[in-house]
C-alpha positions as a printed NumPy array, in Angstrom:
array([[ 15.8  ,  23.319,  41.078],
       [ 16.624,  20.245,  39.006],
       [ 15.656,  16.899,  40.542],
       [ 16.119,  14.633,  37.489],
       [ 18.827,  14.434,  34.826],
       [ 18.185,  12.406,  31.665],
       [ 21.291,  11.07 ,  29.924],
       [ 21.918,   9.74 ,  26.474],
       [ 24.495,   6.941,  26.645],
       [ 26.755,   6.587,  23.558],
       [ 28.979,   9.639,  23.291],
       [ 27.864,  11.017,  26.662],
       [ 28.362,   8.449,  29.419],
       [ 30.587,   6.254,  27.275],
       [ 33.105,   7.091,  24.583],
       [ 32.127,   6.039,  21.075],
       [ 29.225,   7.383,  19.054],
       [ 27.293,   4.278,  17.998],
       [ 27.588,   0.918,  19.748],
       [ 25.308,  -0.848,  17.266],
       [ 27.418,   0.227,  14.296],
       [ 30.532,  -0.984,  16.099],
       [ 28.809,  -4.322,  16.71 ],
       [ 27.79 ,  -4.624,  13.056],
       [ 31.419,  -4.065,  12.064],
       [ 32.576,  -6.71 ,  14.543],
       [ 29.905,  -9.18 ,  13.395],
       [ 30.48 ,  -8.58 ,   9.683],
       [ 26.911,  -7.36 ,   9.136],
       [ 27.576,  -3.69 ,   8.413],
       [ 26.436,  -3.799,   4.759],
       [ 23.149,  -5.533,   5.58 ],
       [ 22.626,  -3.113,   8.474],
       [ 22.844,  -0.067,   6.205],
       [ 20.38 ,  -1.663,   3.792],
       [ 17.89 ,  -2.149,   6.614],
       [ 18.528,   1.351,   7.933],
       [ 17.869,   2.993,   4.576],
       [ 14.49 ,   1.29 ,   4.401],
       [ 13.354,   1.497,   8.012],
       [ 15.643,   3.688,  10.113],
       [ 13.524,   6.825,  10.16 ],
       [ 10.171,   5.222,   9.367],
       [  9.974,   2.203,  11.7  ],
       [ 12.788,   1.896,  14.235],
       [ 11.067,  -0.898,  16.141],
       [ 10.829,  -3.089,  13.046],
       [ 14.439,  -2.235,  12.204],
       [ 15.568,  -3.531,  15.589],
       [ 13.455,  -6.66 ,  15.38 ],
       [ 14.661,  -7.542,  11.864],
       [ 18.273,  -6.891,  12.81 ],
       [ 18.055,  -9.241,  15.785],
       [ 16.168, -11.927,  13.873],
       [ 17.734, -11.803,  10.407],
       [ 21.323, -10.736,  11.074],
       [ 22.308, -11.978,  14.533],
       [ 20.032, -14.893,  15.444],
       [ 21.957, -18.01 ,  16.585],
       [ 25.276, -16.141,  16.417],
       [ 27.644, -16.026,  19.376],
       [ 27.361, -13.032,  21.686],
       [ 31.104, -13.095,  22.455],
       [ 31.878, -10.014,  20.336],
       [ 28.918,  -8.192,  21.867],
       [ 30.202,  -8.778,  25.398],
       [ 33.736,  -7.881,  24.367],
       [ 32.535,  -4.501,  23.114],
       [ 30.527,  -3.988,  26.317],
       [ 33.568,  -4.746,  28.46 ],
       [ 35.881,  -2.561,  26.372],
       [ 33.617,   0.502,  26.33 ],
       [ 35.308,   3.289,  28.293],
       [ 33.462,   5.937,  30.246],
       [ 33.774,   9.578,  29.239],
       [ 36.438,  11.497,  31.119],
       [ 34.843,  13.257,  34.096],
       [ 31.431,  11.588,  33.956],
       [ 32.031,   9.927,  37.321],
       [ 32.281,  13.329,  38.985],
       [ 28.934,  14.327,  37.481],
       [ 27.163,  11.283,  38.909],
       [ 28.893,  11.776,  42.258],
       [ 27.491,  15.322,  42.384],
       [ 24.009,  14.029,  41.572],
       [ 24.13 ,  11.422,  44.335],
       [ 25.402,  13.893,  46.938],
       [ 22.6  ,  16.3  ,  46.07 ],
       [ 19.891,  13.621,  45.881],
       [ 19.226,  14.296,  42.197],
       [ 17.803,  11.331,  40.294],
       [ 19.478,  10.144,  37.103],
       [ 18.218,   8.089,  34.183],
       [ 19.5  ,   6.774,  30.872],
       [ 17.31 ,   7.088,  27.785],
       [ 19.19 ,   5.397,  24.971],
       [ 18.499,   3.295,  21.9  ],
       [ 21.799,   1.564,  22.637],
       [ 22.16 ,  -1.82 ,  24.36 ],
       [ 20.466,  -2.392,  27.696],
       [ 23.461,  -4.416,  28.834],
       [ 25.719,  -1.375,  28.387],
       [ 23.225,   0.73 ,  30.33 ],
       [ 23.401,  -1.88 ,  33.098],
       [ 27.174,  -1.436,  33.154],
       [ 26.708,   2.312,  33.609],
       [ 24.131,   1.699,  36.32 ],
       [ 26.548,  -0.529,  38.237],
       [ 29.367,   1.98 ,  37.905],
       [ 27.434,   5.119,  38.814],
       [ 24.341,   3.99 ,  40.748],
       [ 21.998,   5.395,  38.098],
       [ 18.382,   5.524,  39.261],
       [ 16.67 ,   4.119,  36.132],
       [ 17.686,   2.884,  32.683],
       [ 15.757,   2.597,  29.437],
       [ 17.522,   0.992,  26.467],
       [ 17.155,  -1.882,  23.993],
       [ 17.872,  -5.401,  25.217],
       [ 19.124,  -8.121,  22.901],
       [ 18.03 , -11.508,  24.201],
       [ 20.864, -13.982,  24.742],
       [ 20.213, -17.659,  25.397],
       [ 21.895, -19.919,  27.932],
       [ 24.158, -21.158,  25.127],
       [ 25.55 , -17.64 ,  24.683],
       [ 23.876, -17.117,  21.322],
       [ 21.469, -14.376,  20.286],
       [ 17.924, -15.741,  20.247],
       [ 16.706, -13.311,  17.589],
       [ 14.525, -11.425,  20.059],
       [ 14.974,  -7.859,  21.252],
       [ 13.108,  -5.741,  23.784],
       [ 12.786,  -2.275,  22.233],
       [ 12.332,   0.087,  25.178],
       [ 13.537,   3.178,  23.303],
       [ 12.535,   4.053,  19.745],
       [ 15.402,   6.235,  18.543],
       [ 12.935,   8.431,  16.656],
       [ 10.703,   8.937,  19.709],
       [ 13.013,   9.143,  22.723],
       [ 10.663,  11.648,  24.33 ],
       [  8.164,   8.871,  25.136],
       [ 10.328,   6.969,  27.669],
       [ 11.69 ,  10.321,  28.86 ],
       [  8.185,  11.493,  29.757],
       [  7.472,   8.177,  31.483],
       [ 10.573,   8.631,  33.629],
       [  9.65 ,  12.216,  34.448],
       [  6.25 ,  11.022,  35.632],
       [  7.845,   8.227,  37.672],
       [ 10.044,  10.698,  39.543],
       [  7.508,  13.515,  39.728],
       [  9.709,  15.748,  37.579],
       [  8.41 ,  18.665,  35.526],
       [  9.869,  20.787,  32.746],
       [ 11.267,  23.148,  35.375],
       [ 12.947,  20.362,  37.387],
       [ 14.372,  18.29 ,  34.519],
       [ 17.777,  18.495,  32.848],
       [ 19.101,  16.473,  29.919],
       [ 22.403,  15.729,  28.202],
       [ 22.585,  14.441,  24.643],
       [ 24.743,  14.476,  21.536],
       [ 22.596,  13.661,  18.477],
       [ 19.545,  14.926,  16.6  ],
       [ 17.406,  12.217,  18.205],
       [ 17.912,  13.934,  21.564],
       [ 16.115,  17.096,  20.405],
       [ 12.727,  15.791,  21.549],
       [ 14.111,  15.242,  25.049],
       [ 15.718,  18.699,  25.049],
       [ 12.256,  20.194,  24.575],
       [ 11.113,  18.512,  27.791],
       [ 13.847,  20.014,  29.974],
       [ 14.456,  23.49 ,  31.35 ],
       [ 18.187,  22.684,  31.394],
       [ 19.292,  21.139,  28.093],
       [ 22.928,  20.356,  27.349],
       [ 24.488,  19.297,  24.051],
       [ 27.73 ,  17.441,  24.686],
       [ 30.461,  17.04 ,  22.063],
       [ 27.859,  17.415,  19.325],
       [ 28.093,  18.751,  15.791],
       [ 24.376,  18.402,  15.09 ],
       [ 22.898,  21.814,  14.281],
       [ 19.369,  20.844,  15.324],
       [ 20.487,  19.73 ,  18.776],
       [ 22.796,  22.707,  19.242],
       [ 19.888,  25.047,  18.478],
       [ 17.524,  23.145,  20.782],
       [ 19.857,  23.157,  23.797],
       [ 20.608,  25.969,  26.217],
       [ 24.207,  24.856,  26.738],
       [ 26.897,  23.428,  24.46 ],
       [ 29.885,  21.604,  25.932],
       [ 32.909,  20.451,  23.965],
       [ 34.618,  17.076,  24.354],
       [ 36.2  ,  16.56 ,  27.794],
       [ 34.038,  19.32 ,  29.308],
       [ 31.435,  17.001,  30.834],
       [ 32.418,  18.144,  34.348],
       [ 31.008,  21.565,  33.453],
       [ 27.584,  19.972,  33.825],
       [ 28.056,  20.363,  37.583],
       [ 28.394,  24.158,  37.359],
       [ 25.406,  24.356,  35.026],
       [ 23.256,  22.409,  37.477],
       [ 24.438,  24.498,  40.436],
       [ 23.3  ,  27.658,  38.668],
       [ 19.974,  26.239,  37.526]])
């Protein structure tokens, strides 16, 4: 029986595929972001995050960041999934390379047990300080996932996961119940036991009941 469900955030809990790309567009740093990504994205995600915070956003206002956080809408039906988890005393956790502040929003909305994400530091003046706390390396999401499993005493047999991108494959390998949601990534679709289309997130409940 499942006692822990690990969630990706962008595209699963919230609508929208990539918060950071949306922020780059809003901040006017999209071109520089792609240049950094091409050099570091797959090779050194931590350095990518640190350089982005320091070189592109340092001393800039966080107003657009907070606007995007506030505007982000939850996926249709996700509330019912978390309600089922709470009623059945199943722990939940976010493992996302997205913003920690968005994960906090999800935690407030759905009483999520634990969150792991990447936290941009914002000073008292409302500006980015250039620092970032990288809790989740997008290329190694299995590391925080395993830490959370250990924290909750979960095993392969008692863990489920829901993701939507190739970077979630490593987490899928840790879970006996793996669910690809609204994904077109062949690697993830092959790695997961279940494939749900957009607006089918409520079907997670039936999958968990049968597990």
